[in-house]
Short mmCIF file of C-alpha atoms in Angstrom, two decimals:
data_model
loop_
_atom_site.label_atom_id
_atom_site.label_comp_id
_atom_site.label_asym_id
_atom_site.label_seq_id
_atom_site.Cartn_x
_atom_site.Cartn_y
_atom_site.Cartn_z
CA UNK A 1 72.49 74.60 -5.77
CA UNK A 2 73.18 78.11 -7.39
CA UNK A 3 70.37 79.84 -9.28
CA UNK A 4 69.49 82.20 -12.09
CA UNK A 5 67.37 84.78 -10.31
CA UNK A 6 65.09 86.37 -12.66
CA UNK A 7 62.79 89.83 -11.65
CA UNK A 8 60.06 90.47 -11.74
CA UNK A 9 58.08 87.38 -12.57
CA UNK A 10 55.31 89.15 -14.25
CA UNK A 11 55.31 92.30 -16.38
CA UNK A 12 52.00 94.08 -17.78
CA UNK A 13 53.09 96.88 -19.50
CA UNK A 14 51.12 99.02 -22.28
CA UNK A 15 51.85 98.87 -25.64
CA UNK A 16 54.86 101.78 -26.80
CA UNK A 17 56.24 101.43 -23.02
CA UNK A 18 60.29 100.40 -22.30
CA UNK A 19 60.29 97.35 -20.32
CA UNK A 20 63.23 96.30 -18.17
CA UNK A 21 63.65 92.74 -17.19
CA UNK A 22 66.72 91.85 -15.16
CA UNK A 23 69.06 88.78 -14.31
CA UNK A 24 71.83 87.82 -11.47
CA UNK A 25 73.27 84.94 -13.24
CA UNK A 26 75.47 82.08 -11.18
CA UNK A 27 78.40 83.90 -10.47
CA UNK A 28 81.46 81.61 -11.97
CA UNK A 29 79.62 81.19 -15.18
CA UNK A 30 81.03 82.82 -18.29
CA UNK A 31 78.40 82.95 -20.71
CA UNK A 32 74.81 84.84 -20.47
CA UNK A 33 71.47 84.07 -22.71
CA UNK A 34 68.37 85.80 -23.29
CA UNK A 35 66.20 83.36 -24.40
CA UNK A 36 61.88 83.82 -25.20
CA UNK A 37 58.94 81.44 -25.39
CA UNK A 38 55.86 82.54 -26.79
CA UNK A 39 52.77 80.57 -24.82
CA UNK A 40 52.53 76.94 -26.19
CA UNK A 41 56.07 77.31 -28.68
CA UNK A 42 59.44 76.38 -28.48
CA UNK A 43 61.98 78.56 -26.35
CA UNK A 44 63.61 80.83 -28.94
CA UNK A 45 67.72 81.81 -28.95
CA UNK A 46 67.43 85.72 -28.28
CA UNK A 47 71.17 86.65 -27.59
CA UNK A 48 74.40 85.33 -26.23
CA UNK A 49 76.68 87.58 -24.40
CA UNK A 50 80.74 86.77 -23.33
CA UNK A 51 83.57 88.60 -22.09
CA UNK A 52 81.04 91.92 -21.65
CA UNK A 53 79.67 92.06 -25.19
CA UNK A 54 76.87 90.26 -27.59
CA UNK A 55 78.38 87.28 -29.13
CA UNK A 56 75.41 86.45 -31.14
CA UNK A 57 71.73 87.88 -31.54
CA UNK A 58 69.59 86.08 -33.57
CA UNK A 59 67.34 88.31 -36.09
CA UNK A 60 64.17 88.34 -33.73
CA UNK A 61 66.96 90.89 -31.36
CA UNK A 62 66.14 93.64 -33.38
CA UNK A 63 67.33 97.64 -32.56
CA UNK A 64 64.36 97.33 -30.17
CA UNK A 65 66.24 95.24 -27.79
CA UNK A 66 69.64 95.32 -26.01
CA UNK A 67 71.46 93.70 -22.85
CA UNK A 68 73.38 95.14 -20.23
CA UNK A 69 75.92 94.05 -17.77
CA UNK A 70 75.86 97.12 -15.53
CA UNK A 71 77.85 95.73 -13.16
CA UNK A 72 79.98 92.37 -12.16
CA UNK A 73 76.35 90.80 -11.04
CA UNK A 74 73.16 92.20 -13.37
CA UNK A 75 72.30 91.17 -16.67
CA UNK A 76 69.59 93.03 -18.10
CA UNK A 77 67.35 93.00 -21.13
CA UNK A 78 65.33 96.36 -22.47
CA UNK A 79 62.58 95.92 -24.89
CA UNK A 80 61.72 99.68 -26.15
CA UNK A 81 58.48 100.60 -27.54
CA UNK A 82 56.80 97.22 -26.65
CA UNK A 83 54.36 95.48 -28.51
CA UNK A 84 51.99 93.27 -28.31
CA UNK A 85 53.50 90.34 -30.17
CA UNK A 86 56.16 91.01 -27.26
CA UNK A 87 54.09 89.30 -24.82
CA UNK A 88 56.34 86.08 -23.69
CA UNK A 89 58.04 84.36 -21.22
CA UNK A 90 61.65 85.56 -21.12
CA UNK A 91 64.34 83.40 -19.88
CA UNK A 92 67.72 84.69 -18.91
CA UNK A 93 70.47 81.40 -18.70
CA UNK A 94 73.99 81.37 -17.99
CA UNK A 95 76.61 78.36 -18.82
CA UNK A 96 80.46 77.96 -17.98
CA UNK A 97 80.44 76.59 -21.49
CA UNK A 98 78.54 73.69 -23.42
CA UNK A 99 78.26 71.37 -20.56
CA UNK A 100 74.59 72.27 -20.05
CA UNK A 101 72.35 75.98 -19.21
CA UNK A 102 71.01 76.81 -16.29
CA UNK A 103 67.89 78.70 -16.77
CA UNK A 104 66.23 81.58 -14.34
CA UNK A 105 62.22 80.80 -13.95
CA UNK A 106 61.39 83.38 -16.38
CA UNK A 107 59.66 86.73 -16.85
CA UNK A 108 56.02 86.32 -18.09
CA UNK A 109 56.02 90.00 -20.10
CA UNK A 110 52.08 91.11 -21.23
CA UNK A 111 51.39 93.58 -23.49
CA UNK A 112 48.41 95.27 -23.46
CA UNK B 1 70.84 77.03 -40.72
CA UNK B 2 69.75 74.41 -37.86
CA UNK B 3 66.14 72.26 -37.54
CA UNK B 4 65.33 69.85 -35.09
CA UNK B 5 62.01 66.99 -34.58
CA UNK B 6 60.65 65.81 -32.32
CA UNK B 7 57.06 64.01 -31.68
CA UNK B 8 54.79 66.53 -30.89
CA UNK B 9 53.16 64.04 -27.50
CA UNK B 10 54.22 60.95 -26.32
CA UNK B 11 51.34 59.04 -23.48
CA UNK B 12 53.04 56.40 -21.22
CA UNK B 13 51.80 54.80 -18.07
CA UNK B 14 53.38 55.37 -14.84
CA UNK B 15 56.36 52.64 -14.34
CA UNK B 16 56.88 52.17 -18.26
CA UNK B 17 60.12 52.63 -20.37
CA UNK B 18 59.03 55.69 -22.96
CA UNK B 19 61.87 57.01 -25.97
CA UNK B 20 61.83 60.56 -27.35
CA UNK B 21 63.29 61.01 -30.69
CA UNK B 22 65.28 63.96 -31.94
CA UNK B 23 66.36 64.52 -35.69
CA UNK B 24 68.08 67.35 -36.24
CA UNK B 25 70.14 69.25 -39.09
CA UNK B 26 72.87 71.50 -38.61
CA UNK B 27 75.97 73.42 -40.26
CA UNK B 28 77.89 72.44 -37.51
CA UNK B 29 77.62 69.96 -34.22
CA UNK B 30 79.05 70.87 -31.15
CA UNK B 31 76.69 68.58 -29.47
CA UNK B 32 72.98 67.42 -28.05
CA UNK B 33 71.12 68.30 -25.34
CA UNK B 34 67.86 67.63 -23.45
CA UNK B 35 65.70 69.89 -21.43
CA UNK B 36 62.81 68.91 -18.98
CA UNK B 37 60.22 71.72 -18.69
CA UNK B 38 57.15 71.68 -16.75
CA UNK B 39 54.24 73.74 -17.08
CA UNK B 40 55.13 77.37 -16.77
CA UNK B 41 58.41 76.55 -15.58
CA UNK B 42 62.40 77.19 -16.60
CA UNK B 43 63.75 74.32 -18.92
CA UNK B 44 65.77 72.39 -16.53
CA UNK B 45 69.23 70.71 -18.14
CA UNK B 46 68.93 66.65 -18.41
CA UNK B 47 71.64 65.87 -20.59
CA UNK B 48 74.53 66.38 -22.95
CA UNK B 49 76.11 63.83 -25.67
CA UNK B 50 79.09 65.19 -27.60
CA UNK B 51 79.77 61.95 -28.76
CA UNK B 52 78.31 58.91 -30.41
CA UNK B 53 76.71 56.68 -27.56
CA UNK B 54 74.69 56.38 -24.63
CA UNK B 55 75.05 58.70 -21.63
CA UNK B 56 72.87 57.48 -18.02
CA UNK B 57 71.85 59.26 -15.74
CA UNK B 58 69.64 57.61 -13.32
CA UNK B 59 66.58 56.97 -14.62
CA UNK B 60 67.24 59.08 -17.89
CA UNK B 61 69.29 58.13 -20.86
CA UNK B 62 70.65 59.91 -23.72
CA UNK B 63 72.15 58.84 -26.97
CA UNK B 64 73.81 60.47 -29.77
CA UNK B 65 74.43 58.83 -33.34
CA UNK B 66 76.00 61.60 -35.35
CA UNK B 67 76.10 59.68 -38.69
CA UNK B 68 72.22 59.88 -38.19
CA UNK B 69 71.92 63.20 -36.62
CA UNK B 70 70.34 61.67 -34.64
CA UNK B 71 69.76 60.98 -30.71
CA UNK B 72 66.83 59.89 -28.44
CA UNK B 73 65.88 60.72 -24.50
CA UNK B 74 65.11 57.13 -22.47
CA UNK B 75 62.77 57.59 -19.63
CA UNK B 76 62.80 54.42 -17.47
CA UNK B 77 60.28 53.85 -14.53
CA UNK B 78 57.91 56.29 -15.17
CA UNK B 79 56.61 58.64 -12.67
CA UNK B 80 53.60 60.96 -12.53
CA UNK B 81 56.10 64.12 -11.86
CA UNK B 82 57.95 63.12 -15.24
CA UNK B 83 54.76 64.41 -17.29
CA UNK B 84 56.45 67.75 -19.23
CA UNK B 85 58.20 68.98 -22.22
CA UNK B 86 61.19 67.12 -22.76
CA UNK B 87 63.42 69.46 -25.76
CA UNK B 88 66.24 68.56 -27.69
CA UNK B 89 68.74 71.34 -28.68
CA UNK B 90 71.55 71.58 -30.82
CA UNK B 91 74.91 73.89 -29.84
CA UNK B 92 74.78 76.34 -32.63
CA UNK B 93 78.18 77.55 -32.93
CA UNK B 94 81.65 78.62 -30.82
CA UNK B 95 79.21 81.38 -28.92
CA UNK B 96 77.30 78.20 -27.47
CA UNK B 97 74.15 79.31 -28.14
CA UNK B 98 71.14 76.48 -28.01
CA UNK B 99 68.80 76.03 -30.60
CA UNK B 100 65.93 74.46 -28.79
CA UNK B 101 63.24 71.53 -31.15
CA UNK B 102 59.87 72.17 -30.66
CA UNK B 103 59.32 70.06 -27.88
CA UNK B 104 57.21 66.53 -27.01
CA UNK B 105 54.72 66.82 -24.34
CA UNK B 106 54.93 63.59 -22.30
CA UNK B 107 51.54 62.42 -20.29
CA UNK B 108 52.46 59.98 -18.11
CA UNK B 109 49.20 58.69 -16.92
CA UNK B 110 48.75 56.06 -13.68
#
């Protein structure tokens, strides 16, 4: 069954610090997510990315985050200048189209 | 904009037949979906109705009135490893992005 690979698994990083938090998504699919869940909430729509540019970002993707495709495998998210209402799990997905996501395990990112 | 319920917990015994409800509003529909998640772990895709009726997989069902808005998760023969969030989301636009309801923690107790 292909995967979402997701590293690393857990982040601690200090407040004001540039996190990185990278993706391989399954490699036929078209379209890549960011997705976060704050501890105990719903999983919150971060970006969509297609064709090697954002194709949506909702208004929590603020100029202290952008996404990557550095090359034909890696998708990555940076968060610059962390803070602590940061502190999620982050879920990278990927989909050939609307017949259903496959999600990595996540990123648990702490802010301290 | 787009809003989705759900129950917040639903508590079933192992073997039972247990339905999760999903209202939602939204500007546009390109469709309903459910997600499984367990605790700590990666929502895991259960289903997909694009149109009105019931789609089966297994022991899961899923159906989709969109007069209503309106769909529902069936969970026949309960099992003890069925106990997780079980989220309904709504396709959000032509970039596919999910919009994910706030979940229903199901206890499935023996």
């Amino acid at each position: 069954e292909p995967e979402v690979t997701q590293t690393p698994s857990h982040q601690v990083t200090q407040m004001g610090q540039e996190v990185i938090l990278r993706c391989v998504p399954i490699s036929n699919h078209l379209y890549f997510y960011w997705y976060r869940q704050i501890l105990g909430q719903k999983v919150e729509f971060l970006v969509s990315f297609y064709n090697n540019e954002i194709s949506e970002k909702s208004e929590i993707f603020d100029d202290q985050f952008s996404v990557e495709r550095p090359d034909g495998s890696n998708f990555t998210l940076k968060i610059r200048s962390t803070k602590l209402e940061d502190s999620a799990m982050y879920f990278c997905a990927s989909s050939r189209g609307r017949d259903g996501y496959t999600f990595g395990s996540g990123t648990r990112l702490t802010v301290v | 904009g787009q809003s989705l319920e759900q129950p917040s917990e639903v508590t079933a015994v192992e073997g039972a037949i247990v339905q999760i409800n999903c209202t939602y509003q939204t500007s546009g529909f390109y469709g309903l979906s459910w997600y499984q998640q367990h605790d700590g772990g990666a929502p895991t895709f259960l289903s997909y109705n694009a149109l009105d009726g019931l789609e089966e997989t297994g022991r899961f069902s899923s159906f989709l009135s969109r007069s209503d808005s309106y769909g529902y998760l069936l969970l026949q023969e309960l099992q003890m490893k069925d106990s997780a969030s079980y989220f309904c989301a709504v396709y959000g636009g032509a970039t596919n992005k999910l919009i994910f309801g706030t979940g229903t923690l199901l206890a499935v107790q023996p």
